[in-house]
Every structure is written in C-alpha cells, then in structure tokens.
XYZ file of C-alpha atoms in Angstrom:
326
model
C -85.049 138.530 126.937
C -84.694 142.228 126.328
C -81.601 143.485 124.560
C -80.526 145.658 127.494
C -79.408 143.874 130.640
C -80.509 145.109 134.022
C -77.840 145.804 136.644
C -77.073 142.939 139.002
C -74.214 144.564 140.920
C -75.546 143.552 144.352
C -77.184 140.289 143.272
C -75.762 136.824 143.871
C -76.727 133.255 143.059
C -76.341 130.159 145.222
C -76.063 126.932 143.222
C -76.496 123.729 145.201
C -74.277 120.897 143.973
C -74.447 119.116 147.349
C -77.176 118.162 149.762
C -79.559 115.729 148.118
C -82.323 115.066 150.607
C -85.475 114.097 148.776
C -83.635 114.646 145.507
C -80.722 112.355 146.369
C -81.387 110.263 143.239
C -81.242 113.352 141.048
C -78.526 113.691 138.390
C -75.136 114.913 139.554
C -73.493 118.236 138.901
C -71.036 116.640 136.478
C -73.599 114.719 134.409
C -73.488 115.870 130.782
C -76.286 116.664 128.327
C -75.521 118.139 124.917
C -71.833 118.560 125.649
C -72.315 120.587 128.849
C -72.386 119.395 132.443
C -75.394 120.434 134.496
C -73.292 122.631 136.767
C -71.643 124.460 133.879
C -75.015 125.018 132.221
C -76.469 126.577 135.392
C -73.399 128.819 135.770
C -73.641 129.919 132.130
C -77.366 130.639 132.465
C -76.744 133.018 135.356
C -73.733 134.606 133.669
C -75.671 135.129 130.458
C -78.300 136.963 132.505
C -75.541 139.227 133.874
C -75.055 137.769 137.364
C -71.385 137.482 138.279
C -71.430 136.718 142.032
C -71.920 132.940 141.892
C -71.623 130.674 144.938
C -71.370 126.909 144.369
C -72.042 124.727 147.410
C -70.107 121.477 146.936
C -69.672 118.121 148.586
C -67.036 115.506 147.926
C -66.777 116.530 144.245
C -65.328 119.923 145.184
C -61.888 119.376 143.628
C -63.335 118.149 140.330
C -65.804 121.022 140.202
C -63.029 123.541 140.829
C -61.100 122.146 137.858
C -64.130 122.176 135.566
C -65.118 125.733 136.502
C -61.642 127.247 136.607
C -61.793 130.713 135.066
C -65.562 131.115 135.543
C -65.244 133.374 138.601
C -67.169 130.992 140.869
C -66.803 130.903 144.665
C -66.750 127.396 146.172
C -68.171 126.444 149.558
C -67.848 122.921 150.937
C -70.699 121.671 153.070
C -69.891 119.927 156.339
C -71.324 116.366 156.144
C -71.923 116.448 159.897
C -74.517 119.183 159.402
C -76.682 116.841 157.363
C -77.275 115.875 153.761
C -80.537 117.709 153.147
C -80.495 120.235 150.319
C -81.681 122.979 152.663
C -78.357 122.745 154.515
C -76.649 123.692 151.257
C -79.136 126.546 150.822
C -78.466 127.700 154.386
C -74.693 127.699 153.861
C -74.927 129.674 150.630
C -77.384 132.251 151.958
C -75.314 132.755 155.112
C -72.199 133.349 153.052
C -73.522 136.054 150.734
C -76.316 137.721 152.727
C -74.166 140.680 153.822
C -73.109 141.796 150.357
C -76.149 140.795 148.283
C -79.524 142.515 148.453
C -81.038 139.777 146.294
C -79.992 136.127 146.097
C -81.044 133.512 143.569
C -81.162 129.899 144.736
C -81.064 126.974 142.315
C -80.251 123.250 142.578
C -77.827 121.990 139.984
C -80.351 119.490 138.613
C -82.574 122.259 137.180
C -80.185 123.406 134.431
C -82.542 124.435 131.627
C -84.082 127.684 132.922
C -83.614 130.722 130.713
C -81.803 134.004 131.269
C -85.104 135.744 130.559
C -86.651 134.044 133.582
C -83.821 135.369 135.764
C -84.526 138.904 134.562
C -88.271 138.584 135.223
C -87.615 137.356 138.767
C -85.042 140.063 139.452
C -87.545 142.785 138.619
C -90.038 141.533 141.211
C -90.254 143.663 144.358
C -91.581 140.743 146.442
C -89.452 139.283 149.246
C -89.520 135.937 147.436
C -90.106 135.467 143.701
C -90.704 132.027 142.173
C -91.070 131.200 138.461
C -94.299 129.475 137.508
C -95.028 127.517 134.344
C -98.613 126.326 133.891
C -99.235 126.773 137.629
C -96.145 124.771 138.642
C -93.518 126.475 140.773
C -89.900 126.082 139.706
C -86.340 127.415 139.960
C -84.414 129.552 140.406
C -86.024 131.185 143.437
C -85.107 134.794 144.204
C -84.907 135.915 147.826
C -84.501 139.492 149.030
C -82.177 140.240 151.931
C -84.997 141.137 154.328
C -86.357 137.577 154.124
C -83.018 135.780 154.523
C -82.758 135.853 158.333
C -86.214 134.340 158.805
C -85.473 131.640 156.248
C -82.160 130.787 157.912
C -83.876 130.350 161.275
C -86.097 127.552 159.938
C -85.564 124.198 161.667
C -88.327 122.150 160.073
C -88.140 119.253 157.628
C -89.790 120.748 154.555
C -86.735 122.385 153.010
C -86.743 125.796 151.366
C -90.474 125.595 150.701
C -91.170 125.134 154.407
C -88.718 127.883 155.352
C -90.418 130.377 153.043
C -93.841 129.418 154.349
C -92.823 129.693 158.010
C -91.050 133.009 157.406
C -94.391 134.504 156.281
C -92.474 136.175 153.477
C -94.253 138.017 150.695
C -94.198 135.561 147.774
C -94.880 136.358 144.125
C -95.230 133.652 141.499
C -94.017 134.970 138.159
C -95.695 133.286 135.195
C -93.047 132.494 132.572
C -93.017 130.671 129.246
C -90.094 128.581 130.417
C -90.724 124.863 130.801
C -87.060 124.436 131.768
C -87.656 126.251 135.045
C -89.946 123.424 136.229
C -88.084 120.514 134.627
C -85.448 118.741 136.745
C -82.905 116.862 134.661
C -82.762 113.101 134.697
C -85.053 111.736 132.005
C -82.968 111.208 128.865
C -85.531 112.057 126.184
C -86.818 115.055 128.106
C -83.271 116.307 128.728
C -82.415 116.063 125.024
C -85.592 117.926 124.063
C -84.940 120.716 126.558
C -81.283 120.950 125.573
C -82.253 121.382 121.921
C -84.897 123.966 122.838
C -82.485 126.126 124.835
C -79.368 125.578 122.737
C -79.973 128.733 120.716
C -80.026 130.843 123.886
C -76.496 129.712 124.720
C -75.190 130.990 121.382
C -73.495 134.258 122.129
C -70.259 136.182 121.905
C -68.414 135.541 125.145
C -66.016 138.351 125.900
C -63.294 138.145 128.512
C -62.020 141.607 129.381
C -58.428 141.842 130.594
C -56.535 144.946 131.603
C -52.995 144.958 130.215
C -49.993 147.183 130.808
C -46.630 145.502 130.271
C -48.504 142.230 130.921
C -52.105 141.155 131.646
C -52.882 142.031 135.255
C -56.617 142.293 135.875
C -59.572 140.172 134.790
C -62.553 138.184 136.116
C -60.413 135.982 138.356
C -58.828 138.977 140.048
C -62.227 140.596 140.598
C -63.512 137.448 142.299
C -60.374 137.163 144.438
C -60.529 140.776 145.627
C -64.228 140.519 146.453
C -63.564 137.428 148.546
C -60.670 139.146 150.343
C -63.001 142.027 151.118
C -65.594 139.634 152.581
C -63.237 137.300 154.446
C -60.329 139.541 155.438
C -57.857 136.819 154.482
C -55.972 136.059 151.268
C -55.606 132.409 152.270
C -59.324 131.899 152.835
C -60.188 133.875 149.700
C -57.875 131.737 147.571
C -59.466 128.554 148.920
C -62.959 129.824 148.129
C -61.999 130.819 144.586
C -60.214 127.552 143.817
C -56.670 128.857 143.377
C -53.520 128.278 145.394
C -52.397 130.714 148.076
C -49.135 131.404 146.227
C -50.955 132.083 142.952
C -53.284 134.507 144.718
C -50.340 136.537 145.963
C -48.700 136.419 142.532
C -51.885 137.837 140.994
C -52.070 140.587 143.625
C -48.407 141.572 143.279
C -48.625 141.628 139.476
C -51.682 143.893 139.572
C -50.007 146.211 142.081
C -46.830 146.418 140.021
C -48.747 147.190 136.836
C -51.015 149.822 138.426
C -48.458 151.325 140.788
C -51.010 151.207 143.603
C -51.527 149.097 146.699
C -54.679 147.059 146.090
C -54.558 144.813 149.159
C -53.454 146.058 152.564
C -51.938 143.291 154.660
C -50.762 142.498 158.134
C -48.261 139.648 158.089
C -48.206 136.606 160.338
C -50.721 134.452 162.105
C -52.021 130.953 161.560
C -54.099 131.997 158.552
C -51.493 134.150 156.852
C -52.385 137.473 158.470
C -55.251 139.883 157.921
C -55.897 141.542 154.583
C -58.254 144.171 153.234
C -58.976 145.613 149.823
C -57.879 149.251 149.684
C -59.868 152.149 148.239
C -57.689 151.903 145.135
C -58.570 148.221 144.846
C -62.308 148.888 145.137
C -62.098 151.695 142.589
C -60.274 149.397 140.165
C -63.032 146.790 140.549
C -65.704 149.438 139.923
C -64.039 150.768 136.777
C -63.293 147.284 135.468
C -66.915 146.150 135.899
C -68.172 149.316 134.201
C -65.869 148.622 131.247
C -66.914 144.973 131.195
C -70.623 145.897 131.016
C -70.012 148.326 128.161
C -67.957 145.818 126.180
C -70.475 143.017 126.724
C -73.392 145.239 125.709
C -71.623 146.197 122.483
C -70.688 142.564 121.853
C -74.283 141.388 122.363
C -75.598 144.002 119.949
C -73.055 143.166 117.235
C -73.579 139.419 117.702
C -77.317 139.792 117.094
C -76.686 142.068 114.126
C -74.090 139.834 112.470
C -75.141 136.277 113.349
C -78.890 136.416 113.876
C -79.900 138.587 110.931
C -79.049 136.049 108.226
C -79.292 132.349 107.485
C -75.983 131.370 109.086
C -76.200 130.746 112.815
C -73.129 129.421 114.565
C -74.475 126.901 117.085
C -72.113 125.345 119.600
C -72.632 123.844 123.014
C -70.444 126.291 124.849
C -71.176 129.455 122.922
C -69.187 131.404 120.381
C -66.000 133.005 121.543
C -65.010 136.002 119.470
C-alpha cells in the first residue's frame, strides 16, 4: 500500500455478521484466529485503510459484539429475523442505512477477514459503479458499490444474493486484479487460516493513535464523532446511542461534557416524545467534527511515517496480534 492514504470522508463499509444463507456453516464473527476474532480483524483492516464509517449488521450476537468492539467507532444494526436469514438481507439493511451519506460503500462478510488494506485502496480508486477484487481470476471481497448503483441493487428480489443483484442492476462492474489471496479466501479451514494469518500479520503491525481533545478534561474523540454522525442521520439521541452501542444516559453525558468544554451548543434538541425528542447536530458540532478529523488524519499520517522509519528500517520488528499502541 502506498505511504499516503487517500481520503475516505464519504466512504462507508457494511460488514455482515448476520444472515448466513448459503454460507450458514461459515465461521462466526467471534471465532478467533491468531488472537483476533474475525469481526475485529475485518474492522481493523478497514480502519487501517482509513475508512471510519463502519456499519456492522448483527443477529443474536449483537450484545457480545458491542462489548468486543466498544471504542472502535462501529455502528450496529440488528437484522429482523422475520425478513429472512439470507446474507443479502444483511447487505440490504446496511446499504439502506448508509446510502444517503456515503458516495461509495464497501460490502464484506465477516468470514472473509484476511483481505489487505492495499486491496481496499485499489478498489476505492476505481470509477466503476461496482468494483470487485480478483485473484487469479477469482472474484472476492470486499465489494465496492457506488451510490448510483445502490437503488437498483436494493430493488433486487431474486435468490442469487449480491451477485444476482449486481447482475440484474446492469451496473458497470470492474474486476481489479490484486495480489491478495486473502480477498478470495473465506475463513474456516484451520491450516489455511493459520497460513493466511501469518502472511498478513505484518500488515497489522502499526502505531495506533487515538486522538482526544482535552480542555479541563477529555471531551472529544472517536466515540463522540460516531455519536454525532448518527444523531445527524437519525435525528434522535436515543436511536443514535442504540446504534453506537452506548447507553442513552452516557450519550447525553458525553454531549454535555463536550458542550461545557467547548462553550458551544453541539446538539440542538427538542424535549419530549416517546423517543426522547428530536435532535440535530448544530453548525458548531459539524465544524468540530471536521476539524477533529483533519487533525486525526495529520496525526495518523505522521505516526505512520515515524513507525515505518523507526520500526521497519532495522532488524527489530514489534509483532503483535492487535498492533502496536504508542
């Protein structure tokens, strides 16, 4: 992957941890290889590539997944079992949720956890309506879908999943040839999983930086960014807190703390109602998000450069399952 990340400000990723269909015997989101669960590995792969707007479609494991991914800035959607158990229903839910704010959306099942960040960048650069990674003429994941193809894909009512939806939508499809066997390798076979995990372990080694804004106390970080973005989309603090996996009372505590420390109203609210009243992110709130994300990109870029300079230029290479936190 190139040393300079592209900008993914309006790009999201839908990760399917529910809806098995033909893959119902596939490994679960919480299965572990090399010290990392499949779901955490997929999340880290996207985050390493620079994608922050991550949507996880869950089933009955929602509560456990929320605990495992607390602090990762993930939005959680629970699929309605009455709408079916096919994986495409999970795809449909995720695409419907983020189509308004994302011009490009990656889609990936949780049982394909070994794709590389470089593959994500290659797909992102494609101008096609649908971009699919290809390794030795085999299509894989993640699949990138542009906004203009989403409506046609959502209207699909056939039985051939995402592949059938793309075909019936007559979308422009580009297969991107990548040197990434992980993109075409579903997890599940022990020896193969161990080989892939060892192959991609070095890519996970990094300096992971968590940027927090502090005045008299810490008041703004990744969790607050995710919360405000969900409030902007949903118009409700209660619904936003549910989607981000935090309690309603904690959400308001975070908002009030940030407002006290900045001296600005970040969330406009109208009290009352069954769902806790309406809420909207103010101009000051949106400006704070913009400045925070600009700072975060600058800090991460500097951190990546210094990590390569310090750790990858000599014989010592710190190699851990979850990355190096400096």
